[in-house]
PDB file of C-alpha atoms and ligand atoms in Angstrom:
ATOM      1  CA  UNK A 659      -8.919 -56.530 -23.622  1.00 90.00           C
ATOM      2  CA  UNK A 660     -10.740 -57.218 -26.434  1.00 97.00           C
ATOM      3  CA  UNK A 661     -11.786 -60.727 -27.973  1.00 98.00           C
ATOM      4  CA  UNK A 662     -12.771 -60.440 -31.385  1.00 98.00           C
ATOM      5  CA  UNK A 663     -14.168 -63.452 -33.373  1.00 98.00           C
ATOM      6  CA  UNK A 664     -14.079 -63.732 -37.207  1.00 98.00           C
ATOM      7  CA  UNK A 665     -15.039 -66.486 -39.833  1.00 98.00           C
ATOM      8  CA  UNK A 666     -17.361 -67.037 -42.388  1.00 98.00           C
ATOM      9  CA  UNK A 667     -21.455 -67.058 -41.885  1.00 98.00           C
ATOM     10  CA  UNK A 668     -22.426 -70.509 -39.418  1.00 97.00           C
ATOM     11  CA  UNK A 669     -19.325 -70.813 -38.061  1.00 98.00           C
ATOM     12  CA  UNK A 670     -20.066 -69.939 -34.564  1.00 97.00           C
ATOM     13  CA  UNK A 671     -19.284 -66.948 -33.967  1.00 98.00           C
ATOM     14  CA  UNK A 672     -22.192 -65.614 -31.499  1.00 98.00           C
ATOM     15  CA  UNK A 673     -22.804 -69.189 -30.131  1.00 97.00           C
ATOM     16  CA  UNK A 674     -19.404 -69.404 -28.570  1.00 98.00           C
ATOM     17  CA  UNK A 675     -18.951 -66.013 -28.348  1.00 98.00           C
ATOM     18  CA  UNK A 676     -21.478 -65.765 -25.696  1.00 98.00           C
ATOM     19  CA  UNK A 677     -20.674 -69.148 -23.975  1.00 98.00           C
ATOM     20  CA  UNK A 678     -17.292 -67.852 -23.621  1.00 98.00           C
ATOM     21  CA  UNK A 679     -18.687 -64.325 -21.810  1.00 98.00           C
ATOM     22  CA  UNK A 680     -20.196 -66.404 -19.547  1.00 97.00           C
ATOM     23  CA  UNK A 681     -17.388 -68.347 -19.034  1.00 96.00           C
ATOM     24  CA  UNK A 682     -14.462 -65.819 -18.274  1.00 96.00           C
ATOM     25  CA  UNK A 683     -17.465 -62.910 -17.270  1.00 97.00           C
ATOM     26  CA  UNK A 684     -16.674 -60.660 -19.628  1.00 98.00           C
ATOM     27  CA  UNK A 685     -19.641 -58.545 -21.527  1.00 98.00           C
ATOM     28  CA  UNK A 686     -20.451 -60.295 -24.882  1.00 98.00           C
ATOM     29  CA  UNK A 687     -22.102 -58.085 -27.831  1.00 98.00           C
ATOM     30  CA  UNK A 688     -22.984 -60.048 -31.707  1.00 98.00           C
ATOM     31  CA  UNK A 689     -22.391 -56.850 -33.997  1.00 98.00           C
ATOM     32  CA  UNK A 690     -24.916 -57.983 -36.306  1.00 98.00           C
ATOM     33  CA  UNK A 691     -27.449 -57.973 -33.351  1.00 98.00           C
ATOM     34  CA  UNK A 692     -26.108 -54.437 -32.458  1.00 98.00           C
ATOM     35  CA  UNK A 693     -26.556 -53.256 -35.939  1.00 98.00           C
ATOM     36  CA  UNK A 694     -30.453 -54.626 -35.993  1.00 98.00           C
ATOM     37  CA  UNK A 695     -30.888 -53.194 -32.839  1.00 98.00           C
ATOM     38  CA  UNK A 696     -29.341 -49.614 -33.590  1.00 98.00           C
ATOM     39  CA  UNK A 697     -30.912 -49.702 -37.045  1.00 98.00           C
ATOM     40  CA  UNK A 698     -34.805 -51.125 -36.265  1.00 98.00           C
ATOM     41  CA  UNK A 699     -34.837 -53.274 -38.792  1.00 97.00           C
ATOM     42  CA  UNK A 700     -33.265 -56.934 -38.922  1.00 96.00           C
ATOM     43  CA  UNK A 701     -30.252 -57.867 -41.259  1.00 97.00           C
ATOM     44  CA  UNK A 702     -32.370 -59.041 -43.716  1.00 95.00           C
ATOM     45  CA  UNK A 703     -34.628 -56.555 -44.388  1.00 96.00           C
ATOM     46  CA  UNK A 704     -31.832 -54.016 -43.925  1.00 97.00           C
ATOM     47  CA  UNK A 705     -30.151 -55.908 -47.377  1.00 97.00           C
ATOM     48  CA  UNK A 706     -33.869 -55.847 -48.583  1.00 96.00           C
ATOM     49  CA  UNK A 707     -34.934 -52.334 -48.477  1.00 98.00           C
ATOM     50  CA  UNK A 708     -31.520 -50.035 -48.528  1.00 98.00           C
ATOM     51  CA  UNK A 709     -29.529 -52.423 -50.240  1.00 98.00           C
ATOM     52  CA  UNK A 710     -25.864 -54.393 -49.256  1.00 97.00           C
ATOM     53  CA  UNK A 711     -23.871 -50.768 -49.910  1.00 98.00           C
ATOM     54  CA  UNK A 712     -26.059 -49.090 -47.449  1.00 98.00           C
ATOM     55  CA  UNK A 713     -25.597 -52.152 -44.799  1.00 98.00           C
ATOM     56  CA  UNK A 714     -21.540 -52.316 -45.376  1.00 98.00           C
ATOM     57  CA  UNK A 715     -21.619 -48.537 -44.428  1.00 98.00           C
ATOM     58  CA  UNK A 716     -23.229 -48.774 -41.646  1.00 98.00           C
ATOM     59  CA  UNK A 717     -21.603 -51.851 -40.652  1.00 98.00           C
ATOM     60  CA  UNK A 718     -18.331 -50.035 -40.300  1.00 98.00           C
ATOM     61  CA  UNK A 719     -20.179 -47.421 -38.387  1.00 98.00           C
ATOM     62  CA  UNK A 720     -20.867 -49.911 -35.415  1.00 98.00           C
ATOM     63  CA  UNK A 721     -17.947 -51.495 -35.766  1.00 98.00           C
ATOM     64  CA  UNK A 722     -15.862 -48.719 -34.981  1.00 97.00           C
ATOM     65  CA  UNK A 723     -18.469 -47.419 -32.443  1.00 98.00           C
ATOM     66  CA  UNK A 724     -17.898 -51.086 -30.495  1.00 98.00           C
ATOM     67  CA  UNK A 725     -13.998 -51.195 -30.786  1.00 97.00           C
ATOM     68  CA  UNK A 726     -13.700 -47.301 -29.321  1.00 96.00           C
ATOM     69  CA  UNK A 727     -16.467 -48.596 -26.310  1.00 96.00           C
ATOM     70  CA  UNK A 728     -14.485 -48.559 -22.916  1.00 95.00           C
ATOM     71  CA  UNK A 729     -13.947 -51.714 -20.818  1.00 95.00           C
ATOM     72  CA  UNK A 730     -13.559 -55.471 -22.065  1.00 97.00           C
ATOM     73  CA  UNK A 731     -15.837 -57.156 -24.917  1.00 98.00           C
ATOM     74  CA  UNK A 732     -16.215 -60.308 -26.629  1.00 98.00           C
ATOM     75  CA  UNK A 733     -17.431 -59.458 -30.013  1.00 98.00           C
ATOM     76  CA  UNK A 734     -18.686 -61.556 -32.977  1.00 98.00           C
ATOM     77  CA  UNK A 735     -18.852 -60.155 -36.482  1.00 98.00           C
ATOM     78  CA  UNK A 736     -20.797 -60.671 -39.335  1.00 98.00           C
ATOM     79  CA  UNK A 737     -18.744 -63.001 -41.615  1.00 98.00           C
ATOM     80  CA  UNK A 738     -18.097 -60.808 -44.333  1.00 98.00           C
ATOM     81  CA  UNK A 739     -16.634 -57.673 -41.105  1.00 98.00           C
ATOM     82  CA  UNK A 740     -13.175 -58.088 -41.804  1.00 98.00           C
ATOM     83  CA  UNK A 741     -13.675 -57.940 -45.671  1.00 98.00           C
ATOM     84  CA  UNK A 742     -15.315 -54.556 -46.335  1.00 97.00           C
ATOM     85  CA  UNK A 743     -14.378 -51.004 -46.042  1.00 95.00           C
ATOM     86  CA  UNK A 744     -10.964 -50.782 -44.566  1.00 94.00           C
ATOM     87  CA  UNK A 745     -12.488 -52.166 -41.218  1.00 97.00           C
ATOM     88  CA  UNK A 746      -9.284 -54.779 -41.858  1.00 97.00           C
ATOM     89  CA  UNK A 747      -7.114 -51.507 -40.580  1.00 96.00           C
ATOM     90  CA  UNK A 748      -8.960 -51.174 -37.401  1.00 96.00           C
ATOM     91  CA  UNK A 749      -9.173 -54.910 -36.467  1.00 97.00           C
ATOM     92  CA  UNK A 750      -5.660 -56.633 -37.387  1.00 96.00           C
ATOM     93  CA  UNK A 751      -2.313 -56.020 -35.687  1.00 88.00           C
ATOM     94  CA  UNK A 752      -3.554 -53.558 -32.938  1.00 92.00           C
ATOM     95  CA  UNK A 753      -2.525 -54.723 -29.571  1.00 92.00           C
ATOM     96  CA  UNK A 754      -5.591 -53.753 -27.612  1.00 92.00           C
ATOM     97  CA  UNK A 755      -7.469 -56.533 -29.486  1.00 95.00           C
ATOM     98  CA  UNK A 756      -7.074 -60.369 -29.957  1.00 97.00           C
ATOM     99  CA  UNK A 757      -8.265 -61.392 -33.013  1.00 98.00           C
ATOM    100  CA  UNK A 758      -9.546 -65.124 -33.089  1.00 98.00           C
ATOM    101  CA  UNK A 759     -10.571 -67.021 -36.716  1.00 98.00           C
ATOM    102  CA  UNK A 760     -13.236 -69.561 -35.772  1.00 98.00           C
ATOM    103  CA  UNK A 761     -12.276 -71.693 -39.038  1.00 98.00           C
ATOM    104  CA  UNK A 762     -14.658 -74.611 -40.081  1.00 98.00           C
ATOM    105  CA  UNK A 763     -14.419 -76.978 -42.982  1.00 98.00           C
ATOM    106  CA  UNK A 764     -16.535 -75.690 -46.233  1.00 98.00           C
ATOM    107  CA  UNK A 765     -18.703 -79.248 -45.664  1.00 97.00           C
ATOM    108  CA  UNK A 766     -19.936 -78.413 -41.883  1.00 97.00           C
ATOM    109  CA  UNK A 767     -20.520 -74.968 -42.625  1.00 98.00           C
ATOM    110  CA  UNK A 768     -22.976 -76.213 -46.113  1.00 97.00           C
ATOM    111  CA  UNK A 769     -24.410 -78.270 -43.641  1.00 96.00           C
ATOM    112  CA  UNK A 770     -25.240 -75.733 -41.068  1.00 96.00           C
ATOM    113  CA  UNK A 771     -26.161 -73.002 -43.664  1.00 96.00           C
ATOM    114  CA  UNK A 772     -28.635 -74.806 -45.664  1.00 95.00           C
ATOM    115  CA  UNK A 773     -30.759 -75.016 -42.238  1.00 93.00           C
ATOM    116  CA  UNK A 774     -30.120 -71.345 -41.556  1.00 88.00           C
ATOM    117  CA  UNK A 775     -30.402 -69.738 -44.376  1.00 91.00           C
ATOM    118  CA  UNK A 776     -33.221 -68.041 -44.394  1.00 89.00           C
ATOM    119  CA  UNK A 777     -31.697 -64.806 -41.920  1.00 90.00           C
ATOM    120  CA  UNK A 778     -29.219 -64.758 -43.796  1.00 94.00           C
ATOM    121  CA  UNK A 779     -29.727 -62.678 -47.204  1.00 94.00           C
ATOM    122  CA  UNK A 780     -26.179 -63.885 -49.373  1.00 95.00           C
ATOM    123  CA  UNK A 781     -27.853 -67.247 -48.696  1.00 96.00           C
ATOM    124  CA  UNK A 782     -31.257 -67.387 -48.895  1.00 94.00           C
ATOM    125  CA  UNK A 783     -31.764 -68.325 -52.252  1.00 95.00           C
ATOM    126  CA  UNK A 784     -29.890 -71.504 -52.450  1.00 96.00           C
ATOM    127  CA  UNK A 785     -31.828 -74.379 -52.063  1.00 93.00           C
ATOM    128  CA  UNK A 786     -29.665 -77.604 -52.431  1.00 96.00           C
ATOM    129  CA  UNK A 787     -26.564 -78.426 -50.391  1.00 96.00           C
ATOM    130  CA  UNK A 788     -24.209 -79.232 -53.280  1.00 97.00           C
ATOM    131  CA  UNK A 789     -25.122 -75.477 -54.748  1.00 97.00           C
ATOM    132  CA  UNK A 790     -24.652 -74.461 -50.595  1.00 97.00           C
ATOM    133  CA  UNK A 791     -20.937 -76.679 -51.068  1.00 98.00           C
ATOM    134  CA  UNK A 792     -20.018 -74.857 -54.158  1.00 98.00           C
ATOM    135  CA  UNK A 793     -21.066 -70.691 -53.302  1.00 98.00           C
ATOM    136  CA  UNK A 794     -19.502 -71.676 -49.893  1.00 98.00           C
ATOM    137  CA  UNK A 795     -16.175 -73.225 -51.012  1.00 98.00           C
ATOM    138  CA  UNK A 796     -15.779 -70.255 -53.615  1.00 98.00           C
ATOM    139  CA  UNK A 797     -16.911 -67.468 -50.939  1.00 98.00           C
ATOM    140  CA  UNK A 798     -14.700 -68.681 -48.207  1.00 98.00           C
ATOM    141  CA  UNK A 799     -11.474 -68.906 -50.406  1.00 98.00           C
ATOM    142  CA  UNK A 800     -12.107 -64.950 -51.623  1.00 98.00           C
ATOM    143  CA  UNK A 801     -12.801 -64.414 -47.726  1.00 98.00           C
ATOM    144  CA  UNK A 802      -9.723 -66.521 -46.029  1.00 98.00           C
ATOM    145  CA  UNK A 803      -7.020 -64.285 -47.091  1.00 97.00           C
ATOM    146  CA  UNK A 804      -8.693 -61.789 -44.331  1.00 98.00           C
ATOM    147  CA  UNK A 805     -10.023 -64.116 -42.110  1.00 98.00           C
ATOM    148  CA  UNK A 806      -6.286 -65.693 -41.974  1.00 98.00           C
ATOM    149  CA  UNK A 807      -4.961 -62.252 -40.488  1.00 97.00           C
ATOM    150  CA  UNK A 808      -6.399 -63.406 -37.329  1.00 97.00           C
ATOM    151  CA  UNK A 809      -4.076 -63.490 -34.389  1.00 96.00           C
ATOM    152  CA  UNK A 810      -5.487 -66.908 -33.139  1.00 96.00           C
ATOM    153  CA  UNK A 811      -6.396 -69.361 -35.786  1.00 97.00           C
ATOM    154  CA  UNK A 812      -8.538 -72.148 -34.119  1.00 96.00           C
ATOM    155  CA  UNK A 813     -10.146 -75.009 -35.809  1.00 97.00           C
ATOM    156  CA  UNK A 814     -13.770 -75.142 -34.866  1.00 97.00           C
ATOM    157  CA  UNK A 815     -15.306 -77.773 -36.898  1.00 97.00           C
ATOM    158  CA  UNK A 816     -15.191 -79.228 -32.616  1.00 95.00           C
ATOM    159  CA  UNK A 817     -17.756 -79.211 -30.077  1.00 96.00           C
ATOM    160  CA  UNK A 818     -18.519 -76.316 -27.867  1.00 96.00           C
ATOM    161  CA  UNK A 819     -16.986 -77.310 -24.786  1.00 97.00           C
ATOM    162  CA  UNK A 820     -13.401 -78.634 -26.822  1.00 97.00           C
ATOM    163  CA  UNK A 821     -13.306 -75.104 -28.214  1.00 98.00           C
ATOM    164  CA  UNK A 822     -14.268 -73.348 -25.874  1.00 97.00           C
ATOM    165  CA  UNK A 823     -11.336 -75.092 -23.507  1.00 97.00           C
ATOM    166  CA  UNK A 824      -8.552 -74.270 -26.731  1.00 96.00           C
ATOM    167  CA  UNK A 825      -9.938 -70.784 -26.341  1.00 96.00           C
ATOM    168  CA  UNK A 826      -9.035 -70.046 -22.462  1.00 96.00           C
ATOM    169  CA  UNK A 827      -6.207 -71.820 -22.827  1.00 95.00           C
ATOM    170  CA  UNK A 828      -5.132 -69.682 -25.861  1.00 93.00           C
ATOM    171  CA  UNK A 829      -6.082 -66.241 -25.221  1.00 93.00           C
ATOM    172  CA  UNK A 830      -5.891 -66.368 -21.027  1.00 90.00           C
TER     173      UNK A 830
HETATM  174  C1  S3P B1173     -22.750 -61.641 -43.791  1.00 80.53           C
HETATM  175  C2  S3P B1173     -22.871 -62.371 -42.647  1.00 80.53           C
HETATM  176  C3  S3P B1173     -23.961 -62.172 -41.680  1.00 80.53           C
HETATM  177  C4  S3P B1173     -24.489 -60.737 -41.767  1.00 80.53           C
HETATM  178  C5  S3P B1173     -24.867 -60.406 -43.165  1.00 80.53           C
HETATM  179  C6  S3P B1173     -23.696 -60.534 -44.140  1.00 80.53           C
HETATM  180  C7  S3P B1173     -21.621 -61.933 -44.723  1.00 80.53           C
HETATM  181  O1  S3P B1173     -23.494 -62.452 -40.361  1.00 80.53           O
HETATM  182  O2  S3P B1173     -23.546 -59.825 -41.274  1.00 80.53           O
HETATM  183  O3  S3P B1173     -25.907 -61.262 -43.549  1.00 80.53           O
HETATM  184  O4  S3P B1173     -21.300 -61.102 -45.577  1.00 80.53           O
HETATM  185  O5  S3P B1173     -21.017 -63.028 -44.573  1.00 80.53           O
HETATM  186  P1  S3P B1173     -23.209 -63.945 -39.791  1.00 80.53           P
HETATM  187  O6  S3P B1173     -21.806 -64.302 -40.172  1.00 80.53           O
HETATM  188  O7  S3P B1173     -23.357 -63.778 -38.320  1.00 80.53           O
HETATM  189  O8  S3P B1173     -24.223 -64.851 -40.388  1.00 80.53           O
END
């Protein structure tokens, strides 16, 4: 089986998606960490030098490379996977994948972005948290009609270890 974990930029996607690996031993890959490694270049230069066209392309690329890999994954996307392309085909309503929405208020997620901004190239230029609120709150709400086709919708505005726990009990 596959564990796939959606939701918007900061909201923990890699951080539990490797605890949880760990956790149930099962082989955990970030795609945007495949992508930089595949490609040579980090996310943010990527959007720098060939543009956000060029990175959604090959985004789709991986992602499709990843889903048709043998064996068992965890895998995190990049917030704005499930948005672009028709990758929403190959993720939703297929039954060899579960499909978990790490959702997190727009507040927490300002709060977490404004300190890690800078990898993050739809980001990087906003400099006060009540401009972070506002892009955030507006991005998300274009975003959550994907994120929502999830199969698991969890709310992760928690601890690690409380949702980590809601995960194995939800998916195993
Ligand atoms: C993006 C999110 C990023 C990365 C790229 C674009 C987005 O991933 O894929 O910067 O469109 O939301 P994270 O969600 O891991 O930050």
């Amino acid at each position: 089986m596959k564990i796939i974990l959606i939701g918007y930029m900061g909201s923990g996607k890699s951080t539990i998606g490797k605890a949880l690996g760990l956790l149930v031993n099962i082989p955990f890959v970030d795609l945007d960490s495949y992508i930089e490694e595949k490609e040579k270049q980090t996310i943010h230069d990527i959007f720098k030098t060939k543009g956000e066209v060029y990175f959604r392309k090959q985004e789709h690329f991986y992602l499709k490379e990843l889903l048709q890999a043998d064996g068992p994954m965890i895998l995190s996307l990049g917030g704005g996977t499930p948005c672009f392309i028709n990758n929403e085909k190959l993720l939703f309503n297929n039954t060899s994948y579960k499909t978990v929405y790490l959702n997190v208020s727009v507040k927490e997620l300002a709060d977490r972005l404004l300190i890690g901004k800078a990898s993050r190239p739809l980001i990087s230029h906003i400099n006060s948290l009540e401009e972070m609120q506002e892009f955030v709150g507006k991005h998300l709400f274009e975003r959550t009609v994907f994120y929502n086709k999830s199969e698991v919708v969890i709310d992760a505005n928690k601890d690690q270890k409380t949702i980590l726990e809601k995960l194995v009990m939800m998916l195993f």
